[in-house]
């Protein structure tokens, strides 16, 4: 199932057609598996999910035997697609899907902590998403605020360092202050760096890096002919981490594209596409992705 | 006699296959056909190993597959095809392999320029995309010749990425962009101002309105460009010295403002970088296909494929066939309507 979309370019469900059997079955399959570990994603009732649960206090997950610790990716990036469709399948409003998706993210971050991933970058909100209906955008901004409030203490306790990349200036001021405060409060944490890409796109990142480079050349700090890949890398927003390039990118929801996420940084990233909708993405799906990653031969163009 | 019968049968089958293929493409053409398909031609060496061939023969088989795929794309109506032939990273391979590849490239490009080749049949223009200075001299000569000789073709386009990586392309675009912007700032200091605009500038300068002055100046310069009117014709009305002082002040004003904006990097926009990309000669790909089952971009068209669907069939590049192309196009058509609907929503 998880490799199918990779081996054969089989058509996958999109959000405007009625849900087909494959998605329904996969959701049920994964829900059945996930329900053993938590009540998080059980169909169909939202109320079974423990919305106020803190990630701290749960037992740390040991690394499954199928995975080799030395082959774990240092930096995992995720495009969390499918919240809207997940809600639609259950006759719920999109907001419900986003709320559950946030829960899934926190569980996933905890799993990354346990399994030795050092950096996790998630595509929360792209520059294109500002074009969504105002009602949805406002809801999402409020959701981000409430999620930050409810998870900041957990992040501190779990040793998660919170960072944000993207155009902060587009957010309401109070959210901007909360984000900056969260970054400051967690900057000494080292167990996992959670980078949230919000109001971000890969092209925006390159353009803002170019502006910085232009400024430096004007100020005489840099000559035009000295502009090289390292110079650009140092100006990209991912300079906030020592591992700016993801080893593995996971996209849920079935779409086979990068959608303007981390453009420069994805040059050699292994891509993994999965048709499971994000709120249903659980430990087994992550295990599939990591198994696939560990079997790949990364040559970087050489031998 | 037997051999002749075999040949006839092969000829008939080939004709039948071609006919069936054209029928399939006619059906596919009812829906939207991708304008640009990009291919990462991965798997030549593995193909050679699988068939106990020499490595060089794997690349030759890859070239044959490329010709077939190009023919299929052109029969279908795809205008642009981009292929990842040789990355800057590939120079790290063994010198013997690099040399073989360079020699093969030179030989095949010469073949392509023959009268009876696919290039002339379909009126294909060749672009070679990448840091061509890194190529060996014989290859660079033939590459430049190929681009020159096919420059007048306008039916189809093939973009062959050699000595290319996307990051190198972006760095080059950033350099060109910075150079251009800085030259613009310098040039704007020298520009003259038309009368109508001058009056507005004069007024706003007297009111000490910095921003309006420069806005009026910019509008003036813009309208001058459009109407081709030159300030000099209206000298008499305002007096030379006064004008020159005002212009100098205003130029300084604009110069300062533009330099300030340049310093802050505000003048640089996405389109400024895009127009300096090597790939600016073609629209963004509609589909990206990478053979051999590897699912990564390997520093290929990172900028241009940001919203493009990626397919990774497990077939090795020399094994790529009609079915892979048809499947990719069918999937493109399915998602095309969904994407168009999403675009309309916004």
Coordinates of C-alpha atoms in Angstrom, one line a residue:
Chain A
X1 CA 0.0 0.0 0.0
X2 CA 2.6 2.5 1.1
X3 CA 5.0 1.7 -1.8
X4 CA 2.3 1.4 -4.4
X5 CA 2.2 5.0 -5.2
X6 CA 5.9 4.9 -5.7
X7 CA 6.3 1.8 -7.8
X8 CA 3.4 2.4 -10.1
X9 CA 2.0 5.8 -11.0
X10 CA -1.4 4.7 -10.1
X11 CA -4.1 7.3 -9.9
X12 CA -4.9 8.3 -6.4
X13 CA -8.0 9.8 -4.8
X14 CA -8.3 13.6 -4.8
X15 CA -10.4 15.6 -2.5
X16 CA -13.1 16.6 -4.9
X17 CA -14.2 13.1 -6.0
X18 CA -16.3 11.0 -3.7
X19 CA -14.2 8.9 -1.4
X20 CA -13.3 5.6 -3.0
X21 CA -13.1 2.2 -1.4
X22 CA -9.3 2.2 -1.2
X23 CA -9.1 5.3 1.0
X24 CA -12.0 4.1 3.3
X25 CA -10.4 0.7 3.7
X26 CA -7.0 2.1 4.4
X27 CA -8.4 4.5 6.9
X28 CA -10.2 1.7 8.7
X29 CA -7.1 -0.5 8.6
X30 CA -4.9 2.1 10.0
X31 CA -7.5 3.2 12.5
X32 CA -7.8 -0.4 13.7
X33 CA -4.0 -0.6 14.2
X34 CA -3.6 2.8 15.8
X35 CA -6.5 2.2 18.2
X36 CA -4.4 -0.3 20.1
X37 CA -1.9 2.3 21.0
X38 CA -4.1 5.3 21.7
X39 CA -7.7 6.4 21.3
X40 CA -6.5 9.2 19.0
X41 CA -7.8 8.3 15.5
X42 CA -10.7 5.9 16.0
X43 CA -13.5 6.3 13.6
X44 CA -16.0 7.9 13.5
X45 CA -16.4 9.9 16.7
X46 CA -14.1 12.8 17.3
X47 CA -15.0 12.8 21.0
X48 CA -13.1 9.6 21.7
X49 CA -9.9 11.6 21.1
X50 CA -8.3 12.9 24.2
X51 CA -7.8 16.5 23.0
X52 CA -6.2 17.8 26.1
X53 CA -3.6 15.0 26.4
X54 CA -0.1 16.1 27.0
X55 CA 2.7 14.2 25.2
X56 CA 4.8 14.0 28.3
X57 CA 4.1 11.1 30.6
X58 CA 3.7 8.6 27.8
X59 CA 6.3 5.8 27.7
X60 CA 9.1 6.4 25.2
X61 CA 8.7 4.1 22.2
X62 CA 11.6 1.7 21.6
X63 CA 13.0 1.6 18.1
X64 CA 11.4 -1.3 16.2
X65 CA 13.6 -4.3 15.5
X66 CA 13.2 -3.8 11.7
X67 CA 15.0 -0.5 11.8
X68 CA 18.8 0.1 12.2
X69 CA 19.6 2.9 14.6
X70 CA 22.6 4.0 12.5
X71 CA 20.5 4.4 9.4
X72 CA 17.9 6.6 11.0
X73 CA 17.4 9.9 9.1
X74 CA 18.7 12.9 11.1
X75 CA 16.1 15.3 9.5
X76 CA 12.6 14.3 8.6
X77 CA 10.3 16.6 6.8
X78 CA 6.5 16.1 6.5
X79 CA 3.8 17.5 4.4
X80 CA 0.7 16.9 6.5
X81 CA -1.9 16.6 3.8
X82 CA -5.4 15.2 4.2
X83 CA -7.1 16.9 7.2
X84 CA -9.9 18.3 5.2
X85 CA -10.7 15.0 3.4
X86 CA -10.4 13.1 6.7
X87 CA -13.1 15.3 8.2
X88 CA -15.3 15.2 5.0
X89 CA -15.2 11.4 5.0
X90 CA -16.7 11.5 8.5
X91 CA -19.2 14.2 7.8
X92 CA -17.4 16.7 10.0
X93 CA -16.3 20.3 9.3
X94 CA -12.7 20.8 8.1
X95 CA -11.9 22.4 11.4
X96 CA -12.3 19.1 13.1
X97 CA -9.8 17.5 10.7
X98 CA -7.3 20.3 11.5
X99 CA -7.7 19.8 15.2
X100 CA -7.2 16.1 15.0
X101 CA -4.2 16.7 12.6
X102 CA -2.6 18.8 15.3
X103 CA -2.9 15.9 17.8
X104 CA -1.4 13.6 15.2
X105 CA 1.5 16.0 14.9
X106 CA 2.3 16.0 18.6
X107 CA 2.2 12.2 18.7
X108 CA 4.4 12.0 15.7
X109 CA 6.9 14.5 17.2
X110 CA 7.1 12.3 20.3
X111 CA 7.8 9.3 18.1
X112 CA 10.6 11.1 16.4
X113 CA 12.0 12.0 19.8
X114 CA 11.9 8.3 20.8
X115 CA 13.4 7.0 17.6
X116 CA 16.4 9.3 17.4
X117 CA 15.3 11.8 14.7
X118 CA 17.1 15.1 15.5
X119 CA 15.1 17.6 13.3
X120 CA 11.5 17.4 12.3
X121 CA 10.2 20.0 9.8
X122 CA 6.5 20.2 9.2
X123 CA 4.7 22.2 6.5
X124 CA 1.9 23.8 8.5
X125 CA 0.8 26.6 6.3
X126 CA 2.1 27.6 2.9
X127 CA 2.1 31.1 1.3
X128 CA -0.7 29.8 -0.9
X129 CA -2.9 28.9 2.0
X130 CA -3.5 32.6 2.7
X131 CA -5.8 32.4 -0.3
X132 CA -8.1 29.9 1.4
X133 CA -11.5 31.2 2.7
X134 CA -11.1 33.7 5.5
X135 CA -13.1 31.6 7.9
X136 CA -10.7 28.7 7.5
X137 CA -7.6 30.8 7.8
X138 CA -8.9 32.5 10.9
X139 CA -9.7 29.1 12.4
X140 CA -6.3 27.8 11.6
X141 CA -4.6 30.9 13.2
X142 CA -6.7 30.4 16.4
X143 CA -5.8 26.7 16.3
X144 CA -2.1 27.5 16.1
X145 CA -2.4 29.9 19.1
X146 CA -4.2 27.4 21.2
X147 CA -1.9 24.5 20.2
X148 CA 1.2 26.6 21.1
X149 CA -0.4 27.4 24.5
X150 CA -1.3 23.8 25.2
X151 CA 2.0 22.2 24.1
X152 CA 4.7 24.7 25.1
X153 CA 5.1 23.2 28.6
X154 CA 5.3 19.7 27.1
X155 CA 7.9 20.8 24.6
X156 CA 10.0 22.2 27.4
X157 CA 9.7 19.0 29.4
X158 CA 10.4 16.7 26.4
X159 CA 13.4 18.7 25.4
X160 CA 11.9 19.8 22.1
X161 CA 13.3 23.0 20.6
X162 CA 10.6 25.0 18.7
X163 CA 11.6 27.0 15.7
X164 CA 9.5 28.7 13.0
X165 CA 10.4 29.4 9.4
X166 CA 8.3 31.6 7.1
X167 CA 7.0 35.1 6.8
X168 CA 6.2 35.9 10.5
X169 CA 5.0 39.4 9.6
X170 CA 1.8 38.1 8.1
X171 CA 0.5 36.7 11.3
X172 CA -1.5 38.6 13.9
X173 CA 0.8 40.3 16.4
X174 CA -0.2 38.2 19.4
X175 CA 0.7 35.0 17.5
X176 CA 4.0 36.5 16.4
X177 CA 4.8 37.3 20.1
X178 CA 3.8 33.8 21.2
X179 CA 6.0 32.2 18.5
X180 CA 9.0 34.3 19.4
X181 CA 8.5 33.6 23.1
X182 CA 8.2 29.8 22.4
X183 CA 11.4 29.9 20.4
X184 CA 13.2 31.7 23.2
X185 CA 11.9 29.5 25.9
X186 CA 12.9 26.3 24.1
X187 CA 16.2 27.4 22.4
X188 CA 18.4 25.4 24.8
X189 CA 16.5 22.1 24.2
X190 CA 18.3 19.5 22.2
X191 CA 16.4 16.3 22.0
X192 CA 14.4 17.2 18.9
X193 CA 14.2 20.4 16.9
X194 CA 10.7 20.9 15.7
X195 CA 10.7 23.4 12.8
X196 CA 7.3 24.6 11.8
X197 CA 7.1 26.1 8.3
X198 CA 4.2 28.5 8.4
X199 CA 3.5 31.3 5.8
X200 CA 6.4 29.6 4.1
X201 CA 7.3 28.4 0.6
X202 CA 10.5 27.2 -0.9
X203 CA 10.5 30.0 -3.5
X204 CA 9.9 32.6 -0.8
X205 CA 12.9 31.2 1.1
X206 CA 15.2 31.5 -1.9
X207 CA 13.9 35.0 -2.7
X208 CA 14.5 36.3 0.8
X209 CA 18.0 34.6 0.8
X210 CA 18.7 36.5 -2.5
X211 CA 17.6 39.8 -0.9
X212 CA 20.1 39.2 1.9
X213 CA 22.8 38.3 -0.5
X214 CA 22.1 41.5 -2.5
X215 CA 22.3 43.5 0.7
X216 CA 25.6 42.0 1.6
X217 CA 27.1 42.7 -1.9
X218 CA 25.9 46.3 -1.7
X219 CA 27.4 46.7 1.8
X220 CA 30.7 45.4 0.4
X221 CA 30.6 42.3 2.6
X222 CA 30.5 40.1 -0.4
X223 CA 31.6 40.2 -4.0
X224 CA 29.2 39.2 -6.8
X225 CA 31.6 36.5 -8.0
X226 CA 31.9 35.0 -4.5
X227 CA 28.2 34.1 -4.4
X228 CA 28.0 30.3 -4.2
X229 CA 25.9 27.5 -2.8
X230 CA 27.2 28.0 0.7
X231 CA 26.4 31.6 0.7
X232 CA 22.8 31.0 -0.3
X233 CA 22.6 28.1 2.3
X234 CA 23.7 30.5 5.1
X235 CA 20.9 32.9 4.2
X236 CA 18.0 30.4 3.9
X237 CA 15.6 30.3 6.8
X238 CA 16.8 26.7 7.6
X239 CA 20.0 28.2 8.9
X240 CA 18.3 27.9 12.3
X241 CA 19.4 24.2 12.4
X242 CA 22.6 22.3 12.0
X243 CA 20.9 19.9 9.7
X244 CA 19.1 22.1 7.1
X245 CA 18.7 19.4 4.5
X246 CA 16.0 16.7 5.1
X247 CA 17.1 13.1 4.6
X248 CA 13.5 12.0 4.2
X249 CA 10.3 13.8 3.1
X250 CA 7.0 12.2 3.9
X251 CA 3.8 13.4 2.2
X252 CA 0.5 12.0 3.3
X253 CA -2.8 12.3 1.5
X254 CA -1.9 10.7 -1.8
X255 CA -0.7 13.7 -3.8
X256 CA 2.6 13.1 -5.5
X257 CA 4.2 16.5 -5.4
X258 CA 6.3 18.8 -3.2
X259 CA 4.0 21.8 -3.4
X260 CA 6.7 24.5 -3.0
X261 CA 8.0 23.1 0.3
X262 CA 11.7 23.4 1.1
X263 CA 12.8 23.8 -2.5
X264 CA 16.6 24.2 -2.2
X265 CA 16.9 21.9 0.8
X266 CA 15.2 18.9 -1.0
X267 CA 17.9 18.4 -3.6
X268 CA 18.9 15.0 -2.4
X269 CA 16.1 14.1 0.0
X270 CA 14.4 10.7 -0.3
X271 CA 10.8 11.3 -1.1
X272 CA 8.1 9.0 0.3
X273 CA 4.5 9.4 -0.7
X274 CA 1.6 7.8 1.2
X275 CA -2.1 7.9 0.5
X276 CA -3.0 7.7 4.2
X277 CA -4.7 10.9 5.3
X278 CA -2.6 12.8 7.9
X279 CA -4.9 12.4 10.9
X280 CA -4.6 8.6 10.4
X281 CA -0.9 8.6 10.0
X282 CA 0.4 6.4 12.8
X283 CA 3.4 4.5 14.0
X284 CA 3.1 1.7 11.4
X285 CA 3.0 4.2 8.6
X286 CA 6.1 6.0 9.9
X287 CA 7.7 2.6 10.2
X288 CA 6.9 1.9 6.5
X289 CA 8.4 5.2 5.5
X290 CA 11.6 4.6 7.6
X291 CA 12.0 1.0 6.3
X292 CA 11.7 2.3 2.8
X293 CA 14.3 5.0 3.5
X294 CA 16.8 2.6 5.1
X295 CA 16.7 0.4 2.0
X296 CA 17.6 3.1 -0.4
X297 CA 21.0 3.6 -1.8
X298 CA 22.0 7.3 -1.7
X299 CA 24.7 8.1 -4.1
X300 CA 24.4 11.9 -4.5
X301 CA 25.2 11.6 -8.2
X302 CA 28.5 9.9 -7.7
X303 CA 29.0 6.2 -7.4
Chain B
X1 CA 12.9 -16.5 -48.3
X2 CA 12.3 -17.2 -44.6
X3 CA 14.3 -14.2 -43.7
X4 CA 12.2 -12.0 -46.1
X5 CA 9.0 -13.4 -44.6
X6 CA 10.3 -12.6 -41.1
X7 CA 11.1 -9.1 -42.2
X8 CA 7.7 -8.6 -43.8
X9 CA 6.0 -9.8 -40.6
X10 CA 8.2 -7.5 -38.5
X11 CA 7.4 -4.6 -40.8
X12 CA 3.6 -5.3 -40.6
X13 CA 3.7 -5.7 -36.8
X14 CA 5.7 -2.5 -36.5
X15 CA 3.2 -0.7 -38.7
X16 CA 0.3 -2.1 -36.7
X17 CA 2.0 -1.0 -33.4
X18 CA 2.5 2.5 -34.8
X19 CA -1.2 2.6 -35.8
X20 CA -2.4 1.4 -32.4
X21 CA -0.1 4.0 -30.8
X22 CA -1.5 6.8 -32.8
X23 CA -5.1 5.6 -31.9
X24 CA -4.2 5.7 -28.2
X25 CA -2.7 9.2 -28.5
X26 CA -5.8 10.3 -30.4
X27 CA -7.9 9.2 -27.5
X28 CA -5.6 10.8 -25.0
X29 CA -5.6 14.0 -26.9
X30 CA -9.4 14.4 -26.2
X31 CA -8.3 15.4 -22.7
X32 CA -5.6 18.0 -21.7
X33 CA -2.2 17.0 -23.0
X34 CA 0.9 18.1 -20.9
X35 CA 2.8 20.9 -22.6
X36 CA 6.1 19.9 -20.9
X37 CA 7.4 16.6 -19.6
X38 CA 10.7 16.2 -17.7
X39 CA 12.6 13.0 -17.4
X40 CA 15.3 11.9 -15.0
X41 CA 16.9 9.1 -17.1
X42 CA 18.1 6.9 -14.3
X43 CA 19.1 3.2 -14.5
X44 CA 21.4 2.9 -17.6
X45 CA 24.3 1.3 -15.6
X46 CA 21.9 -1.1 -13.7
X47 CA 20.4 -2.1 -17.1
X48 CA 23.9 -2.9 -18.5
X49 CA 24.7 -4.9 -15.3
X50 CA 21.4 -6.8 -15.6
X51 CA 22.1 -7.8 -19.2
X52 CA 25.8 -8.4 -18.7
X53 CA 26.7 -5.6 -21.0
X54 CA 29.5 -3.1 -20.8
X55 CA 28.5 0.1 -18.9
X56 CA 28.9 2.2 -22.1
X57 CA 26.3 0.0 -23.8
X58 CA 23.8 0.7 -21.1
X59 CA 24.1 4.4 -21.9
X60 CA 23.7 3.7 -25.6
X61 CA 20.6 1.7 -24.9
X62 CA 19.5 4.7 -22.8
X63 CA 19.9 7.0 -25.8
X64 CA 17.8 4.7 -28.0
X65 CA 15.1 4.8 -25.3
X66 CA 15.3 8.6 -25.3
X67 CA 14.7 8.7 -29.0
X68 CA 11.6 6.5 -28.7
X69 CA 10.2 8.6 -25.8
X70 CA 10.8 11.8 -27.7
X71 CA 8.9 10.4 -30.7
X72 CA 6.0 9.3 -28.5
X73 CA 5.9 12.7 -26.8
X74 CA 5.9 14.5 -30.1
X75 CA 3.2 12.2 -31.6
X76 CA 1.1 12.9 -28.6
X77 CA 1.5 16.7 -29.0
X78 CA 3.9 17.5 -26.1
X79 CA 5.9 20.6 -27.1
X80 CA 8.7 20.7 -24.5
X81 CA 10.7 17.7 -23.2
X82 CA 13.5 18.2 -20.7
X83 CA 16.0 15.4 -19.8
X84 CA 18.6 15.2 -17.1
X85 CA 21.5 13.8 -19.1
X86 CA 24.5 14.7 -16.9
X87 CA 24.7 16.3 -13.5
X88 CA 27.6 18.4 -12.1
X89 CA 27.7 15.7 -9.4
X90 CA 28.4 13.0 -12.1
X91 CA 31.8 14.5 -12.6
X92 CA 32.7 12.7 -9.3
X93 CA 32.3 9.4 -11.1
X94 CA 35.3 7.4 -12.3
X95 CA 37.2 9.5 -15.0
X96 CA 36.9 6.6 -17.5
X97 CA 33.1 6.6 -17.2
X98 CA 32.9 10.4 -17.4
X99 CA 35.1 10.3 -20.6
X100 CA 32.9 7.6 -22.1
X101 CA 29.8 9.7 -21.4
X102 CA 31.3 12.8 -22.9
X103 CA 32.3 10.9 -26.0
X104 CA 28.9 9.3 -26.3
X105 CA 27.2 12.7 -25.9
X106 CA 29.4 14.2 -28.7
X107 CA 28.7 11.3 -31.0
X108 CA 24.9 11.3 -30.4
X109 CA 24.6 15.0 -30.8
X110 CA 26.3 14.8 -34.2
X111 CA 23.9 12.0 -35.1
X112 CA 20.9 14.2 -34.1
X113 CA 22.0 16.9 -36.5
X114 CA 21.9 14.6 -39.4
X115 CA 19.3 15.3 -42.0
X116 CA 17.1 12.3 -41.4
X117 CA 17.0 12.5 -37.7
X118 CA 14.0 13.1 -35.4
X119 CA 15.2 16.7 -34.8
X120 CA 14.5 17.7 -38.4
X121 CA 11.4 15.5 -38.8
X122 CA 9.7 17.3 -36.0
X123 CA 11.4 20.7 -36.2
X124 CA 13.0 20.4 -32.8
X125 CA 15.0 23.2 -31.2
X126 CA 17.8 22.0 -28.9
X127 CA 18.7 23.8 -25.8
X128 CA 21.6 22.7 -23.6
X129 CA 21.1 23.7 -20.1
X130 CA 23.9 23.9 -17.5
X131 CA 27.4 25.2 -16.9
X132 CA 28.6 24.4 -20.4
X133 CA 32.1 25.7 -19.5
X134 CA 32.6 22.4 -17.5
X135 CA 32.2 20.3 -20.6
X136 CA 35.2 19.1 -22.5
X137 CA 36.1 21.2 -25.5
X138 CA 34.9 18.8 -28.3
X139 CA 31.5 18.4 -26.5
X140 CA 31.2 22.1 -26.0
X141 CA 31.9 22.8 -29.6
X142 CA 29.3 20.4 -30.9
X143 CA 26.8 21.6 -28.2
X144 CA 27.1 25.2 -29.4
X145 CA 26.8 24.0 -33.0
X146 CA 23.6 22.1 -32.2
X147 CA 22.0 25.1 -30.5
X148 CA 23.0 27.4 -33.4
X149 CA 21.8 25.0 -36.2
X150 CA 18.4 24.3 -34.6
X151 CA 17.8 27.9 -33.3
X152 CA 15.3 28.5 -36.2
X153 CA 13.2 25.5 -35.3
X154 CA 10.0 26.3 -33.5
X155 CA 7.7 23.2 -33.5
X156 CA 9.1 21.4 -30.6
X157 CA 11.8 22.0 -28.0
X158 CA 14.2 19.6 -26.2
X159 CA 16.1 20.8 -23.2
X160 CA 19.1 18.7 -22.4
X161 CA 20.5 19.3 -18.9
X162 CA 24.2 18.7 -19.0
X163 CA 26.7 19.8 -16.4
X164 CA 23.6 20.9 -14.6
X165 CA 22.4 21.1 -11.0
X166 CA 19.4 23.1 -9.9
X167 CA 21.4 24.8 -7.1
X168 CA 24.0 25.9 -9.5
X169 CA 21.2 27.3 -11.7
X170 CA 19.7 29.2 -8.7
X171 CA 23.1 30.6 -7.7
X172 CA 23.7 31.8 -11.2
X173 CA 20.2 33.4 -11.3
X174 CA 20.9 35.1 -8.0
X175 CA 24.2 36.5 -9.3
X176 CA 22.6 37.8 -12.5
X177 CA 19.7 39.3 -10.5
X178 CA 22.0 41.1 -8.1
X179 CA 24.1 42.4 -11.0
X180 CA 21.1 43.6 -13.0
X181 CA 19.5 45.3 -10.0
X182 CA 22.7 47.1 -9.2
X183 CA 23.1 48.2 -12.8
X184 CA 19.5 49.5 -12.8
X185 CA 20.2 51.6 -9.7
X186 CA 23.3 53.1 -11.4
X187 CA 21.3 53.7 -14.6
X188 CA 18.5 55.4 -12.8
X189 CA 20.9 58.1 -11.6
X190 CA 21.6 59.0 -15.2
X191 CA 18.0 59.0 -16.5
X192 CA 16.4 62.3 -17.7
X193 CA 12.9 63.5 -16.6
X194 CA 10.0 64.7 -18.9
X195 CA 8.3 68.1 -18.2
X196 CA 4.9 66.9 -17.0
X197 CA 6.4 64.7 -14.5
X198 CA 8.9 67.4 -13.6
X199 CA 6.1 69.8 -12.6
X200 CA 4.8 67.2 -10.2
X201 CA 8.3 66.4 -8.9
X202 CA 8.9 70.1 -8.4
X203 CA 5.7 70.6 -6.5
X204 CA 6.2 67.6 -4.2
X205 CA 9.8 68.5 -3.6
X206 CA 8.7 71.9 -2.4
X207 CA 6.3 70.2 -0.1
X208 CA 9.2 68.1 1.1
X209 CA 7.4 65.0 0.1
X210 CA 10.2 62.5 -0.5
X211 CA 8.1 59.5 -1.4
X212 CA 5.8 61.4 -3.8
X213 CA 8.7 62.9 -5.5
X214 CA 10.2 59.7 -6.3
X215 CA 6.9 58.1 -7.3
X216 CA 6.3 61.0 -9.6
X217 CA 9.7 60.6 -11.0
X218 CA 9.2 56.9 -11.6
X219 CA 5.9 57.6 -13.3
X220 CA 7.5 60.3 -15.4
X221 CA 10.3 58.0 -16.5
X222 CA 7.8 55.3 -17.3
X223 CA 5.5 57.5 -19.3
X224 CA 8.6 58.9 -21.1
X225 CA 9.5 55.4 -22.1
X226 CA 6.0 54.8 -23.3
X227 CA 5.6 58.0 -25.2
X228 CA 9.2 58.4 -26.2
X229 CA 9.1 62.1 -25.1
X230 CA 12.3 63.7 -24.1
X231 CA 12.5 66.4 -21.5
X232 CA 15.0 68.4 -23.6
X233 CA 12.2 69.7 -25.8
X234 CA 10.7 71.7 -23.0
X235 CA 13.8 73.4 -21.7
X236 CA 12.7 76.9 -22.6
X237 CA 9.7 76.9 -20.3
X238 CA 11.5 76.5 -17.0
X239 CA 15.0 77.8 -17.4
X240 CA 18.0 75.7 -17.7
X241 CA 19.8 76.2 -14.4
X242 CA 16.7 75.8 -12.4
X243 CA 15.9 72.6 -14.3
X244 CA 19.4 71.1 -14.0
X245 CA 19.5 71.8 -10.2
X246 CA 16.1 70.2 -9.8
X247 CA 16.9 67.2 -12.0
X248 CA 20.2 66.7 -10.2
X249 CA 18.4 66.9 -6.8
X250 CA 15.7 64.6 -8.0
X251 CA 18.1 62.2 -9.6
X252 CA 20.0 62.1 -6.3
X253 CA 16.6 61.6 -4.6
X254 CA 15.7 58.7 -6.8
X255 CA 19.3 57.4 -6.8
X256 CA 19.2 57.4 -3.0
X257 CA 15.8 55.9 -2.8
X258 CA 16.6 53.2 -5.3
X259 CA 20.0 52.5 -3.7
X260 CA 18.2 52.4 -0.3
X261 CA 15.7 49.9 -1.7
X262 CA 18.5 47.9 -3.3
X263 CA 20.4 47.9 0.0
X264 CA 17.3 46.6 1.7
X265 CA 16.8 44.1 -1.1
X266 CA 13.2 45.2 -1.6
X267 CA 13.6 45.6 -5.3
X268 CA 14.3 41.9 -5.8
X269 CA 11.2 39.9 -6.5
X270 CA 10.5 36.3 -7.5
X271 CA 10.1 37.1 -11.2
X272 CA 13.5 38.8 -11.1
X273 CA 15.2 35.6 -10.1
X274 CA 13.0 33.5 -12.4
X275 CA 13.9 35.3 -15.6
X276 CA 17.6 34.6 -15.0
X277 CA 17.1 30.8 -14.7
X278 CA 18.6 28.8 -17.5
X279 CA 15.2 27.1 -17.8
X280 CA 13.4 30.4 -18.4
X281 CA 13.3 29.4 -22.1
X282 CA 10.5 26.9 -21.3
X283 CA 7.4 26.9 -19.1
X284 CA 7.5 24.7 -15.9
X285 CA 7.1 21.0 -16.5
X286 CA 3.6 19.5 -16.1
X287 CA 5.0 16.0 -15.2
X288 CA 8.3 14.8 -13.9
X289 CA 9.2 11.1 -14.4
X290 CA 12.1 9.4 -12.8
X291 CA 12.8 5.9 -13.8
X292 CA 14.4 3.0 -11.8
X293 CA 12.1 3.5 -8.8
X294 CA 14.3 6.0 -7.0
X295 CA 12.1 8.7 -5.5
X296 CA 14.3 11.8 -5.2
X297 CA 15.0 14.9 -7.3
X298 CA 18.8 14.7 -7.3
X299 CA 19.2 18.4 -7.7
X300 CA 17.1 18.5 -10.9
X301 CA 14.6 21.4 -11.6
X302 CA 14.0 22.0 -7.9
X303 CA 12.6 25.5 -8.7
X304 CA 10.5 24.4 -11.7
X305 CA 8.9 21.2 -10.3
X306 CA 7.7 22.7 -7.0
X307 CA 4.0 22.0 -7.9
X308 CA 4.5 19.3 -10.5
X309 CA 3.5 15.7 -9.9
X310 CA 6.4 13.2 -9.7
X311 CA 6.2 9.7 -10.9
X312 CA 8.8 7.0 -10.1
X313 CA 8.1 3.8 -12.2
X314 CA 10.5 1.0 -11.3
X315 CA 11.5 0.4 -14.9
X316 CA 15.1 1.3 -15.7
X317 CA 15.5 4.1 -18.2
X318 CA 16.3 1.8 -21.2
X319 CA 13.2 -0.2 -20.4
X320 CA 10.9 2.8 -20.4
X321 CA 8.0 2.3 -22.8
X322 CA 4.7 3.6 -24.1
X323 CA 2.8 2.3 -21.2
X324 CA 4.7 4.4 -18.7
X325 CA 4.1 7.6 -20.7
X326 CA 0.4 6.8 -21.2
X327 CA -0.1 6.1 -17.5
X328 CA 1.6 9.3 -16.5
X329 CA -0.5 11.3 -18.9
X330 CA -3.7 9.7 -17.8
X331 CA -2.9 10.6 -14.2
X332 CA -2.0 14.1 -15.2
X333 CA -5.4 14.4 -16.9
X334 CA -7.2 13.1 -13.8
X335 CA -5.5 15.6 -11.5
X336 CA -5.6 18.4 -14.0
X337 CA -9.3 18.9 -13.6
X338 CA -9.0 18.8 -9.8
X339 CA -6.1 21.4 -9.8
X340 CA -8.0 23.7 -12.2
X341 CA -11.0 23.6 -9.9
X342 CA -8.8 24.4 -6.9
X343 CA -7.2 27.3 -8.8
X344 CA -10.7 28.7 -9.6
X345 CA -11.6 28.4 -5.9
X346 CA -8.8 30.9 -5.1

